Amino acid sequence: MDVQTLLNGLVLGGLYACIAVGFSLVWGVLNIINMLHGSFIILGAYLAFFAHAAFGAHPFLSLPFIAAALFGLGYVIQRGVINRVVSSPVLITLVLTFGLDMILYNAMVLGFSATPRRLALDMGRIDILGATLPLDRIAAMALAVALTAMLFQVLRGSRIGRAIVAVRMDRDAAALMGVRVPQIYAITFGIGACMAGAAGSLMSVVFPFSPAMTGLFLGKAFIVCVIGGLGSVPGALVGGLALGLIESMAGALIGPQEAVLAGFVVMLALLIFKPTGLLGKAGYE
Amino acid sequence: MSAFIGGKNLGLTIVLGVVAVLIALPFIGDNYLVRLATFLCLFSALALGWNFIGGYAGYPSFATAAFYGLGAYVGALLQNAGTPMPLAWLGAGLGCAIFAAALGPTLLRLKGHYFAVGSIAIVEIMRLLASIFADFTGGGMGLNVPILRGGPDFAGMVFLYAMLAVAAAAFLTTLAVDRGRLGFGLRCIQQNEDAANMLGVDVNAYKTAAFVLSAIFCGLAGAIYASWVAYIDPTDVFSILLTLKVPVMVLLGGAGGAYGPLVGVVAFMAMEELIWSNFLELHHGVLGVIIVILVFFLPGGLLKLRWPQILGRFRAGGDAKSEAKAAAE
């Protein structure tokens, strides 16, 4: 394996970690498979695109605003809709979030049209150990990892973060200790949407995107989450980097479609043989 | 279950009446109606198939499209290799049964969310495999299937009857399972798998049996679909939308009985036709709204509503509000 493949994999992996960390947190804390996650990512990408087109805002600068907007959207959706069925069986919650996803998807197709878009920044290239990488990708990856690390710090250090971790460990005990569980659920879902929006605005400078790609990103989130283990930030980082490396290696060795297949096969194997993910049952950071 | 619509015989009478109409349809209806009826039978077969594993055993399976697509590809490849059409369909059903029997014991060890994600992953893997082995399956270019000779009217009749036969077989199997040992065991598994295991239900064998039954009917329906439309491609038959639509249909009618899935399919398709004809641009969104309403207001499905009470209020001129309240309960 050459340096180029390795670096490509790491850059991709950093972005995958950011895509999946919110999905993983929602799954781990609320016990909900959030089918909306892919659409949140695409929505973030579109907001970045239109902020750039309308105000000339650099996507890295509009990112905090987009993330805040998505946090609000996620909070409202959880508080108003999902909270009513949050403890139902997986079939119900999955079908509900899928229904919501169809509504959001339809709204995006109508509002933004189905034309694929791309935010081309072209910040130049850099040579590392004989490999060439575009700078915008590296910057997006660095920001993605920084955001993931920030989420880790929030969960670890802040009062709300401790409450989220407490709810994940034992909902009933947390409620008895005075944590308002519905509030924590809504904040967690908001954080999930916020990370998706941030990841989306970073993706907009790396890949072309369209509303039809929501399923693709959702699939990546599934895989990363299962590889790394549920609800854990370090797990999402490890899972994301692992998936990025698997895809870039399989892509270089066999072919691009086989690379996507490899991700799913690794995920299925882990589901069956080690469902707690590579990092075991950790996640109580 | 059927007690909610007024006794077993009423349910069976309605089903037999609908079957009689469907048999007569090619002679009295136009091509649009025949096509719609074929889709009705197709989705009935898929919904009844899903019901074995999703309704009776309570496993949130999203593998429907994997079996459907596998059946479509096996049937199409067999037909292209010169197998007569009905034998190709049977071969597809058999292939899906073997696939499910091999996969079941491993996949069905997973529970809840993990099973749901695992079963979705199977659909994705199958779709990618169908694209990758392009020499064999035509890949993204799709696969052509020989068109049935004899003109569109004749073909419409043949495929309607074939789909109807699969749906009827799925219905009769459901009735047999419902009353037999397998149905009892699956209901035990749905309520408490560990307790069922302790009391001597061979849970692995029962779950795998339900999975295989589910696969057979989905595979047969897929194979007939492939011959019917004469062209399949990976995104068409291994579709995530299909794999999620089928459970929604069953939930709409009521899971875990013989009549619920049928009611759900009819109600869903009626709504879908209405939406398609009125909101072409919005049909995804409107379907999403229907799903949200279904989850909130019809948690047990249409058959669990207290129809006599609702109808009674309707007759007594009860206002819409109290009706909605009854529906919410």
Coordinates of C-alpha atoms in Angstrom, one line a residue:
Chain A
M1 CA 0.0 0.0 0.0
D2 CA 1.4 3.4 -0.9
V3 CA 1.4 6.6 1.0
Q4 CA -1.2 8.2 -1.3
T5 CA -3.8 5.5 -0.5
L6 CA -3.1 5.7 3.2
L7 CA -3.5 9.5 3.3
N8 CA -6.6 9.4 1.1
G9 CA -8.1 6.9 3.6
L10 CA -7.2 9.0 6.6
V11 CA -8.7 12.1 5.1
L12 CA -11.9 10.3 4.1
G13 CA -12.0 8.6 7.5
G14 CA -11.9 11.9 9.4
L15 CA -14.9 13.1 7.4
Y16 CA -16.7 9.7 8.0
A17 CA -16.1 10.1 11.8
C18 CA -17.8 13.5 11.8
I19 CA -20.7 12.1 9.6
A20 CA -21.3 9.2 12.0
V21 CA -20.6 10.6 15.5
G22 CA -24.0 12.3 15.8
F23 CA -25.9 9.2 14.4
S24 CA -24.0 7.1 16.9
L25 CA -24.8 9.3 19.8
V26 CA -28.5 9.3 19.0
W27 CA -28.5 5.6 18.6
G28 CA -26.6 5.0 21.8
V29 CA -28.6 7.5 24.0
L30 CA -32.1 7.4 22.6
N31 CA -31.9 3.9 21.2
I32 CA -33.3 5.2 17.9
I33 CA -31.9 4.5 14.4
N34 CA -32.3 7.9 13.0
M35 CA -33.1 7.5 9.3
L36 CA -33.1 11.3 9.0
H37 CA -29.4 11.6 9.5
G38 CA -28.5 11.4 5.8
S39 CA -30.9 14.1 5.0
F40 CA -29.5 16.3 7.8
I41 CA -26.1 16.0 6.2
I42 CA -27.4 16.9 2.7
L43 CA -29.3 19.8 4.2
G44 CA -26.1 21.1 5.8
A45 CA -24.3 20.8 2.5
Y46 CA -27.1 22.8 0.7
L47 CA -27.1 25.5 3.4
A48 CA -23.4 25.9 3.0
F49 CA -23.8 26.0 -0.8
F50 CA -26.5 28.7 -0.7
A51 CA -24.7 30.7 1.9
H52 CA -21.7 30.8 -0.4
A53 CA -23.8 31.6 -3.5
A54 CA -25.9 34.3 -1.8
F55 CA -23.5 36.0 0.6
G56 CA -20.1 34.7 -0.6
A57 CA -19.7 33.1 2.9
H58 CA -16.8 30.7 3.1
P59 CA -18.2 27.3 4.1
F60 CA -15.8 27.0 7.0
L61 CA -17.2 30.3 8.4
S62 CA -20.9 29.6 7.8
L63 CA -20.4 26.2 9.5
P64 CA -21.2 27.4 13.0
F65 CA -24.5 29.0 11.9
I66 CA -25.5 26.0 9.9
A67 CA -24.7 23.7 12.8
A68 CA -26.8 25.9 15.1
A69 CA -29.7 25.9 12.7
L70 CA -29.6 22.1 12.4
F71 CA -29.4 21.9 16.2
G72 CA -32.7 23.8 16.4
L73 CA -34.4 21.7 13.8
G74 CA -33.3 18.5 15.5
Y75 CA -34.4 19.7 18.9
V76 CA -37.8 20.6 17.6
I77 CA -38.3 17.3 15.7
Q78 CA -37.4 15.3 18.7
R79 CA -39.4 17.4 21.2
G80 CA -42.5 17.6 18.9
V81 CA -42.6 14.3 17.1
I82 CA -40.1 11.5 18.0
N83 CA -40.4 11.9 21.8
R84 CA -43.9 10.6 21.7
V85 CA -42.7 7.1 20.5
V86 CA -39.2 7.2 21.8
S87 CA -39.6 3.9 23.8
S88 CA -41.5 2.0 21.1
P89 CA -40.0 -1.0 19.4
V90 CA -37.3 -0.4 16.7
L91 CA -39.8 -1.1 13.9
I92 CA -42.0 1.8 14.9
T93 CA -39.2 4.4 15.5
L94 CA -37.3 3.4 12.4
V95 CA -40.5 3.6 10.3
L96 CA -41.3 7.0 11.8
T97 CA -37.9 8.5 11.2
F98 CA -38.1 7.1 7.7
G99 CA -41.4 8.9 7.2
L100 CA -39.9 12.1 8.4
D101 CA -36.9 11.5 6.1
M102 CA -39.3 11.2 3.1
I103 CA -40.9 14.6 4.0
L104 CA -37.5 16.3 4.4
Y105 CA -36.2 14.7 1.2
N106 CA -39.3 15.8 -0.8
A107 CA -38.9 19.4 0.6
M108 CA -35.2 19.4 -0.5
V109 CA -36.0 18.2 -4.0
L110 CA -38.7 20.9 -4.3
G111 CA -36.6 23.6 -2.7
F112 CA -33.1 22.9 -4.0
S113 CA -33.9 20.8 -7.1
A114 CA -32.3 17.4 -7.7
T115 CA -29.3 18.9 -9.7
P116 CA -26.0 17.7 -8.1
R117 CA -24.1 20.7 -6.7
R118 CA -20.5 21.2 -5.7
L119 CA -18.8 24.0 -3.8
A120 CA -15.4 24.3 -5.5
L121 CA -12.9 26.2 -3.3
D122 CA -9.6 25.0 -4.9
M123 CA -7.1 26.0 -2.1
G124 CA -4.2 24.4 -3.9
R125 CA -2.3 21.2 -3.2
I126 CA 0.3 20.0 -1.0
D127 CA 2.9 17.2 -1.3
I128 CA 3.4 14.9 1.7
L129 CA 6.0 12.1 1.4
G130 CA 5.5 11.9 -2.3
A131 CA 1.7 11.9 -2.2
T132 CA -0.4 14.8 -3.4
L133 CA -3.4 16.0 -1.5
P134 CA -5.7 18.9 -2.2
L135 CA -5.6 21.4 0.7
D136 CA -9.4 21.9 0.9
R137 CA -9.8 18.2 1.7
I138 CA -7.1 18.3 4.4
A139 CA -8.7 21.4 5.9
A140 CA -12.2 19.8 5.9
M141 CA -10.8 16.7 7.5
A142 CA -8.9 18.6 10.2
L143 CA -12.1 20.6 11.0
A144 CA -14.1 17.4 11.1
V145 CA -11.7 15.8 13.6
A146 CA -11.6 19.0 15.6
L147 CA -15.4 19.1 15.8
T148 CA -15.5 15.4 16.9
A149 CA -12.9 16.2 19.6
M150 CA -15.0 19.1 20.7
L151 CA -18.0 16.9 21.1
F152 CA -15.9 14.5 23.1
Q153 CA -14.9 17.4 25.4
V154 CA -18.5 18.6 25.7
L155 CA -19.6 15.1 26.7
R156 CA -16.8 14.8 29.2
G157 CA -16.6 18.2 30.7
S158 CA -19.9 20.0 30.6
R159 CA -22.9 19.5 32.9
I160 CA -25.2 18.6 30.0
G161 CA -22.6 16.3 28.6
R162 CA -22.4 14.4 31.9
A163 CA -26.2 14.2 31.9
I164 CA -26.2 12.7 28.4
V165 CA -23.7 10.1 29.4
A166 CA -25.7 9.4 32.5
V167 CA -28.9 8.8 30.5
R168 CA -27.0 6.5 28.1
M169 CA -25.7 4.4 31.0
D170 CA -29.0 4.1 32.9
R171 CA -32.0 6.1 32.0
D172 CA -34.0 5.3 35.1
A173 CA -31.2 6.0 37.5
A174 CA -30.5 9.3 35.7
A175 CA -34.1 10.3 36.0
L176 CA -34.0 9.5 39.8
M177 CA -30.9 11.7 40.1
G178 CA -32.8 14.6 38.8
V179 CA -31.9 14.6 35.1
R180 CA -34.8 15.6 32.9
V181 CA -34.7 12.8 30.4
P182 CA -37.0 14.2 27.7
Q183 CA -34.9 17.4 27.7
I184 CA -31.7 15.4 27.4
Y185 CA -33.2 13.3 24.6
A186 CA -34.1 16.5 22.7
I187 CA -30.6 18.0 23.2
T188 CA -28.9 14.8 22.2
F189 CA -31.0 14.6 19.0
G190 CA -30.2 18.3 18.4
I191 CA -26.5 17.5 18.8
G192 CA -26.9 14.7 16.4
A193 CA -28.5 16.9 13.8
C194 CA -25.9 19.7 14.5
M195 CA -23.0 17.3 13.8
A196 CA -24.7 16.1 10.7
G197 CA -25.1 19.7 9.5
A198 CA -21.5 20.5 10.2
A199 CA -20.4 17.4 8.5
G200 CA -22.6 18.3 5.5
S201 CA -21.1 21.7 5.1
L202 CA -17.6 20.2 5.2
M203 CA -18.6 17.5 2.7
S204 CA -19.9 20.2 0.3
V205 CA -16.3 21.3 -0.5
V206 CA -15.1 17.7 -1.0
F207 CA -17.8 15.8 -2.9
P208 CA -20.6 16.8 -5.2
F209 CA -24.0 16.3 -3.5
S210 CA -27.7 16.0 -4.4
P211 CA -30.8 15.0 -2.4
A212 CA -30.5 11.5 -3.9
M213 CA -27.3 10.9 -1.9
T214 CA -29.0 10.9 1.6
G215 CA -29.0 7.1 1.6
L216 CA -25.3 6.9 0.8
F217 CA -24.3 9.0 3.8
L218 CA -26.8 7.2 6.0
G219 CA -25.2 3.9 5.0
K220 CA -21.7 5.3 5.9
A221 CA -23.1 6.3 9.3
F222 CA -24.5 2.8 9.8
I223 CA -21.1 1.2 9.0
V224 CA -19.0 3.5 11.1
C225 CA -21.3 3.2 14.0
V226 CA -21.2 -0.6 14.0
I227 CA -17.5 -0.8 13.4
G228 CA -16.7 1.6 16.3
G229 CA -19.5 0.7 18.7
L230 CA -22.6 2.6 19.7
G231 CA -22.8 6.0 21.3
S232 CA -19.1 6.5 21.8
V233 CA -17.2 9.4 20.3
P234 CA -13.8 7.6 20.2
G235 CA -15.6 4.7 18.7
A236 CA -16.9 6.9 15.9
L237 CA -13.4 8.2 15.3
V238 CA -11.9 4.7 15.2
G239 CA -14.8 3.4 13.0
G240 CA -14.6 6.4 10.7
L241 CA -10.8 6.0 10.1
A242 CA -11.2 2.3 9.8
L243 CA -13.9 2.7 7.1
G244 CA -11.9 5.3 5.3
L245 CA -8.8 3.1 5.2
I246 CA -10.9 0.0 4.2
E247 CA -12.5 1.9 1.3
S248 CA -9.4 3.6 0.0
M249 CA -7.4 0.3 0.2
A250 CA -10.2 -1.8 -1.4
G251 CA -10.7 1.0 -4.0
A252 CA -7.0 1.0 -4.9
L253 CA -6.6 -2.8 -4.9
I254 CA -9.9 -4.0 -6.5
G255 CA -12.3 -1.2 -7.6
P256 CA -14.6 1.5 -6.4
Q257 CA -17.8 -0.5 -6.2
E258 CA -16.0 -3.3 -4.4
A259 CA -14.8 -0.7 -1.9
V260 CA -18.3 0.2 -0.9
L261 CA -19.2 -3.5 -0.7
A262 CA -16.2 -4.1 1.6
G263 CA -17.5 -1.6 4.1
F264 CA -20.8 -3.4 4.3
V265 CA -19.3 -6.8 4.5
V266 CA -17.0 -5.7 7.4
M267 CA -20.0 -4.2 9.1
L268 CA -22.1 -7.4 8.7
A269 CA -19.2 -9.5 10.0
L270 CA -18.8 -7.3 13.0
L271 CA -22.5 -7.3 13.7
I272 CA -22.5 -11.1 13.8
F273 CA -19.2 -11.7 15.6
K274 CA -18.6 -8.6 17.7
P275 CA -21.7 -6.5 17.9
T276 CA -20.2 -4.2 20.6
G277 CA -17.8 -2.8 17.9
L278 CA -14.0 -2.7 17.8
L279 CA -13.6 -0.7 21.0
G280 CA -15.7 -3.1 23.0
K281 CA -18.3 -1.8 25.5
A282 CA -16.6 1.4 26.2
G283 CA -18.2 4.7 25.6
Y284 CA -18.5 6.1 29.1
E285 CA -16.1 8.9 28.5
Chain B
M1 CA -57.9 -10.9 14.7
S2 CA -60.6 -11.3 12.2
A3 CA -63.1 -10.9 15.0
F4 CA -62.7 -7.2 14.6
I5 CA -64.4 -7.2 11.2
G6 CA -67.2 -9.5 12.4
G7 CA -66.2 -13.1 12.4
K8 CA -63.9 -15.4 10.5
N9 CA -66.4 -16.2 7.8
L10 CA -67.0 -12.6 6.9
G11 CA -63.2 -12.1 6.4
L12 CA -62.9 -15.2 4.3
T13 CA -66.0 -14.3 2.3
I14 CA -64.6 -10.9 1.4
V15 CA -61.2 -12.4 0.4
L16 CA -63.0 -15.0 -1.8
G17 CA -65.1 -12.3 -3.4
V18 CA -62.1 -10.2 -4.2
V19 CA -60.3 -13.2 -5.7
A20 CA -63.4 -13.9 -7.9
V21 CA -63.3 -10.3 -9.1
L22 CA -59.6 -10.5 -9.8
I23 CA -60.1 -13.7 -11.8
A24 CA -62.8 -12.1 -13.9
L25 CA -60.9 -8.8 -14.3
P26 CA -58.9 -9.6 -17.5
F27 CA -62.3 -10.1 -19.2
I28 CA -64.1 -7.1 -17.9
G29 CA -61.5 -4.5 -17.0
D30 CA -59.0 -2.5 -19.1
N31 CA -55.2 -2.8 -19.0
Y32 CA -54.8 -0.2 -16.3
L33 CA -57.0 -2.1 -13.9
V34 CA -55.2 -5.4 -14.7
R35 CA -51.9 -3.8 -14.1
L36 CA -53.1 -2.3 -10.8
A37 CA -54.6 -5.7 -9.7
T38 CA -51.2 -7.4 -10.5
F39 CA -49.5 -4.8 -8.3
L40 CA -52.1 -5.5 -5.6
C41 CA -51.3 -9.2 -5.7
L42 CA -47.6 -8.5 -5.8
F43 CA -47.7 -6.4 -2.7
S44 CA -50.1 -8.8 -1.0
A45 CA -47.6 -11.6 -1.5
L46 CA -44.7 -9.4 -0.2
A47 CA -46.7 -8.2 2.8
L48 CA -47.9 -11.7 3.8
G49 CA -44.4 -12.9 3.3
W50 CA -43.0 -10.2 5.6
N51 CA -45.7 -11.0 8.1
F52 CA -44.2 -14.4 8.9
I53 CA -41.0 -13.0 10.3
G54 CA -42.0 -9.4 11.1
G55 CA -45.5 -10.0 12.3
Y56 CA -45.6 -13.4 13.9
A57 CA -42.0 -13.6 15.1
G58 CA -41.7 -9.9 15.8
Y59 CA -38.3 -9.5 14.1
P60 CA -38.0 -6.1 12.4
S61 CA -36.8 -7.5 9.1
F62 CA -35.9 -5.1 6.3
A63 CA -34.6 -8.0 4.1
T64 CA -37.7 -8.1 1.9
A65 CA -36.0 -6.4 -1.1
A66 CA -33.1 -8.8 -0.7
F67 CA -35.3 -11.8 -1.3
Y68 CA -37.4 -10.0 -3.9
G69 CA -34.3 -9.0 -5.9
L70 CA -32.7 -12.3 -5.5
G71 CA -35.8 -14.0 -6.8
A72 CA -36.0 -11.5 -9.7
Y73 CA -32.4 -12.2 -10.7
V74 CA -32.5 -16.0 -10.3
G75 CA -35.7 -16.2 -12.3
A76 CA -34.4 -13.9 -15.0
L77 CA -31.1 -15.7 -15.3
L78 CA -32.8 -19.1 -15.4
Q79 CA -35.2 -17.9 -18.1
N80 CA -32.3 -16.4 -20.1
A81 CA -30.6 -19.8 -19.8
G82 CA -33.6 -21.4 -21.5
T83 CA -35.7 -22.6 -18.6
P84 CA -39.4 -22.5 -19.2
M85 CA -41.0 -19.5 -17.4
P86 CA -43.0 -21.3 -14.6
L87 CA -40.0 -23.6 -13.8
A88 CA -37.7 -20.5 -13.6
W89 CA -40.2 -19.0 -11.1
L90 CA -40.1 -22.1 -9.0
G91 CA -36.3 -22.2 -9.2
A92 CA -36.2 -18.6 -7.9
G93 CA -38.5 -19.5 -5.0
L94 CA -36.3 -22.5 -4.2
G95 CA -33.1 -20.4 -4.5
C96 CA -34.5 -17.8 -2.1
A97 CA -35.5 -20.5 0.4
I98 CA -32.0 -22.0 0.3
F99 CA -30.5 -18.5 0.7
A100 CA -32.7 -17.7 3.7
A101 CA -32.1 -21.1 5.3
A102 CA -28.3 -20.5 5.0
L103 CA -28.5 -16.9 6.2
G104 CA -31.2 -17.3 8.9
P105 CA -29.4 -19.1 11.7
T106 CA -26.6 -16.4 11.7
L107 CA -28.6 -13.3 11.0
L108 CA -31.5 -14.2 13.4
R109 CA -29.1 -14.4 16.3
L110 CA -29.1 -10.6 16.2
K111 CA -31.9 -8.8 18.0
G112 CA -33.8 -5.5 17.8
H113 CA -31.8 -2.7 16.3
Y114 CA -28.9 -4.9 15.3
F115 CA -31.2 -7.2 13.4
A116 CA -32.8 -4.3 11.6
V117 CA -29.5 -2.8 10.5
G118 CA -28.1 -6.3 9.6
S119 CA -31.1 -7.0 7.4
I120 CA -30.8 -3.6 5.6
A121 CA -27.1 -4.4 5.1
I122 CA -28.1 -7.6 3.3
V123 CA -30.1 -5.6 0.8
E124 CA -27.2 -3.2 0.2
I125 CA -24.7 -6.1 -0.2
M126 CA -27.0 -7.9 -2.7
R127 CA -27.5 -4.7 -4.7
L128 CA -23.7 -4.1 -4.9
L129 CA -23.1 -7.8 -5.8
A130 CA -25.6 -7.5 -8.6
S131 CA -23.8 -4.4 -9.9
I132 CA -20.3 -5.8 -9.5
F133 CA -20.8 -9.2 -11.3
A134 CA -21.7 -7.4 -14.5
D135 CA -20.6 -10.3 -16.7
F136 CA -23.2 -12.4 -15.1
T137 CA -26.1 -10.0 -14.1
G138 CA -25.6 -7.2 -16.6
G139 CA -24.5 -4.9 -13.7
G140 CA -25.9 -1.4 -13.8
M141 CA -27.0 -1.9 -17.4
G142 CA -29.7 -4.2 -16.1
L143 CA -30.9 -7.5 -17.4
N144 CA -33.4 -8.2 -20.2
V145 CA -35.8 -11.0 -19.9
P146 CA -37.6 -12.7 -22.9
I147 CA -41.0 -11.0 -23.4
L148 CA -43.9 -13.4 -23.2
R149 CA -45.5 -14.0 -26.7
G150 CA -49.2 -13.6 -27.3
G151 CA -49.8 -9.8 -27.0
P152 CA -50.3 -7.5 -24.0
D153 CA -53.8 -8.7 -23.1
F154 CA -52.7 -12.3 -22.9
A155 CA -49.5 -11.4 -21.0
G156 CA -51.5 -9.2 -18.6
M157 CA -53.8 -12.1 -17.8
V158 CA -51.0 -14.6 -17.3
F159 CA -49.0 -12.4 -14.9
L160 CA -52.1 -11.4 -13.0
Y161 CA -53.1 -15.0 -12.5
A162 CA -49.5 -15.9 -11.5
M163 CA -49.2 -13.1 -9.0
L164 CA -52.7 -14.0 -7.7
A165 CA -51.6 -17.6 -7.3
V166 CA -48.6 -16.6 -5.2
A167 CA -50.6 -14.2 -3.1
A168 CA -53.3 -16.9 -2.5
A169 CA -50.6 -19.5 -1.6
A170 CA -49.1 -17.0 0.8
F171 CA -52.6 -16.4 2.3
L172 CA -53.3 -20.1 2.7
T173 CA -49.9 -20.7 4.2
T174 CA -50.6 -17.9 6.7
L175 CA -53.9 -19.5 7.7
A176 CA -52.2 -22.8 8.2
V177 CA -49.3 -21.3 10.2
D178 CA -51.7 -19.2 12.2
R179 CA -53.6 -22.2 13.4
G180 CA -50.7 -24.6 13.7
R181 CA -47.8 -25.3 15.9
L182 CA -45.4 -22.9 14.0
G183 CA -47.7 -19.9 14.5
F184 CA -48.0 -20.6 18.2
G185 CA -44.3 -21.0 18.6
L186 CA -43.6 -17.8 16.7
R187 CA -46.1 -15.8 18.8
C188 CA -44.3 -17.1 21.9
I189 CA -41.0 -15.9 20.4
Q190 CA -42.5 -12.5 19.7
Q191 CA -43.7 -12.1 23.3
N192 CA -40.6 -13.5 25.1
E193 CA -37.9 -15.3 23.2
D194 CA -36.0 -16.5 26.3
A195 CA -39.1 -17.8 28.0
A196 CA -40.1 -19.6 24.8
N197 CA -36.7 -21.2 24.6
M198 CA -36.9 -22.3 28.2
L199 CA -40.2 -23.9 27.7
G200 CA -39.0 -26.0 24.8
V201 CA -39.7 -24.0 21.7
D202 CA -36.8 -24.6 19.3
V203 CA -36.4 -20.8 18.7
N204 CA -33.7 -21.1 16.1
A205 CA -35.6 -23.6 14.0
Y206 CA -38.9 -21.6 14.3
K207 CA -37.3 -18.3 13.4
T208 CA -35.5 -19.8 10.5
A209 CA -38.7 -21.4 9.3
A210 CA -40.5 -18.1 9.4
F211 CA -37.5 -16.4 7.5
V212 CA -37.6 -19.1 4.8
L213 CA -41.3 -18.8 4.3
S214 CA -40.9 -15.1 4.0
A215 CA -38.1 -15.5 1.5
I216 CA -40.1 -18.0 -0.7
F217 CA -43.1 -15.7 -1.3
C218 CA -40.9 -12.6 -1.8
G219 CA -38.7 -14.6 -4.2
L220 CA -41.6 -15.9 -6.2
A221 CA -43.1 -12.5 -6.5
G222 CA -39.8 -11.0 -7.6
A223 CA -39.3 -13.7 -10.3
I224 CA -42.8 -13.1 -11.7
Y225 CA -42.2 -9.3 -11.6
A226 CA -39.0 -9.8 -13.6
S227 CA -40.8 -11.8 -16.3
W228 CA -43.7 -9.3 -16.2
V229 CA -41.7 -6.1 -16.8
A230 CA -39.0 -8.0 -18.9
Y231 CA -36.2 -5.8 -17.6
I232 CA -34.6 -5.5 -14.1
D233 CA -31.7 -3.6 -12.8
P234 CA -30.0 -3.6 -9.3
T235 CA -31.5 -0.3 -8.0
D236 CA -35.0 -1.3 -9.1
V237 CA -35.3 -4.7 -7.4
F238 CA -32.9 -4.3 -4.5
S239 CA -34.7 -1.1 -3.4
I240 CA -34.6 0.3 0.1
L241 CA -37.9 2.0 -0.5
L242 CA -39.6 -1.3 -1.2
T243 CA -38.0 -2.9 1.8
L244 CA -39.5 -0.2 4.0
K245 CA -42.8 0.1 2.2
V246 CA -43.8 -3.5 2.8
P247 CA -43.6 -3.3 6.7
V248 CA -45.5 0.0 6.6
M249 CA -48.3 -1.7 4.6
V250 CA -48.5 -4.5 7.2
L251 CA -48.5 -2.1 10.1
L252 CA -51.2 -0.1 8.4
G253 CA -53.5 -3.1 8.4
G254 CA -52.3 -4.8 11.6
A255 CA -49.3 -7.2 11.9
G256 CA -49.5 -10.8 13.0
G257 CA -52.7 -12.1 11.4
A258 CA -53.8 -13.3 8.0
Y259 CA -56.1 -10.4 7.2
G260 CA -54.2 -7.4 8.5
P261 CA -51.5 -7.4 5.8
L262 CA -54.2 -7.6 3.1
V263 CA -56.2 -4.7 4.5
G264 CA -53.0 -2.7 4.8
V265 CA -52.0 -3.4 1.2
V266 CA -55.4 -2.4 -0.2
A267 CA -55.5 0.8 2.0
F268 CA -51.9 1.8 1.2
M269 CA -52.3 1.2 -2.6
A270 CA -55.6 3.1 -2.6
M271 CA -53.9 6.1 -0.9
E272 CA -50.9 5.8 -3.2
E273 CA -53.0 5.9 -6.3
L274 CA -54.8 8.9 -5.0
I275 CA -51.5 10.6 -4.2
W276 CA -49.9 9.8 -7.5
S277 CA -52.8 11.2 -9.4
N278 CA -53.1 14.4 -7.3
F279 CA -49.6 15.2 -5.9
L280 CA -47.1 14.0 -8.4
E281 CA -44.4 16.4 -7.1
L282 CA -45.2 15.8 -3.5
H283 CA -45.8 12.1 -3.4
H284 CA -42.7 11.3 -1.2
G285 CA -43.7 13.9 1.3
V286 CA -47.3 12.9 1.4
L287 CA -46.3 9.2 1.9
G288 CA -44.1 10.5 4.7
V289 CA -47.0 12.3 6.3
I290 CA -49.1 9.1 6.1
I291 CA -46.4 7.2 7.8
V292 CA -46.2 9.7 10.6
I293 CA -50.0 9.7 11.0
L294 CA -50.0 5.9 11.0
V295 CA -47.4 5.7 13.8
F296 CA -49.2 8.2 16.0
F297 CA -52.9 7.4 15.4
L298 CA -53.0 3.8 14.3
P299 CA -50.5 1.9 16.4
G300 CA -52.3 -1.4 16.0
G301 CA -53.4 -1.0 12.4
L302 CA -56.7 -0.5 10.8
L303 CA -58.1 -3.9 11.9
K304 CA -57.6 -3.0 15.6
L305 CA -59.9 0.0 15.4
R306 CA -63.2 -0.6 17.0
W307 CA -65.2 -0.5 13.8
P308 CA -68.7 -1.2 15.2
Q309 CA -68.3 1.7 17.6
I310 CA -67.1 4.1 14.9
L311 CA -69.7 3.0 12.4
G312 CA -72.4 3.3 15.1
R313 CA -71.3 6.9 15.8
F314 CA -71.3 7.6 12.1
R315 CA -74.9 6.4 11.8
A316 CA -76.0 8.4 14.9
G317 CA -74.5 11.4 13.2
G318 CA -71.5 11.6 15.6
D319 CA -69.1 14.4 14.8
A320 CA -65.7 13.9 13.3
K321 CA -64.0 14.8 16.5
S322 CA -65.3 11.9 18.5
E323 CA -64.4 9.6 15.6
A324 CA -60.9 10.8 15.6
K325 CA -60.7 10.2 19.3
A326 CA -61.9 6.7 18.9
A327 CA -59.3 6.2 16.2
A328 CA -56.6 7.5 18.5
E329 CA -57.6 5.1 21.2

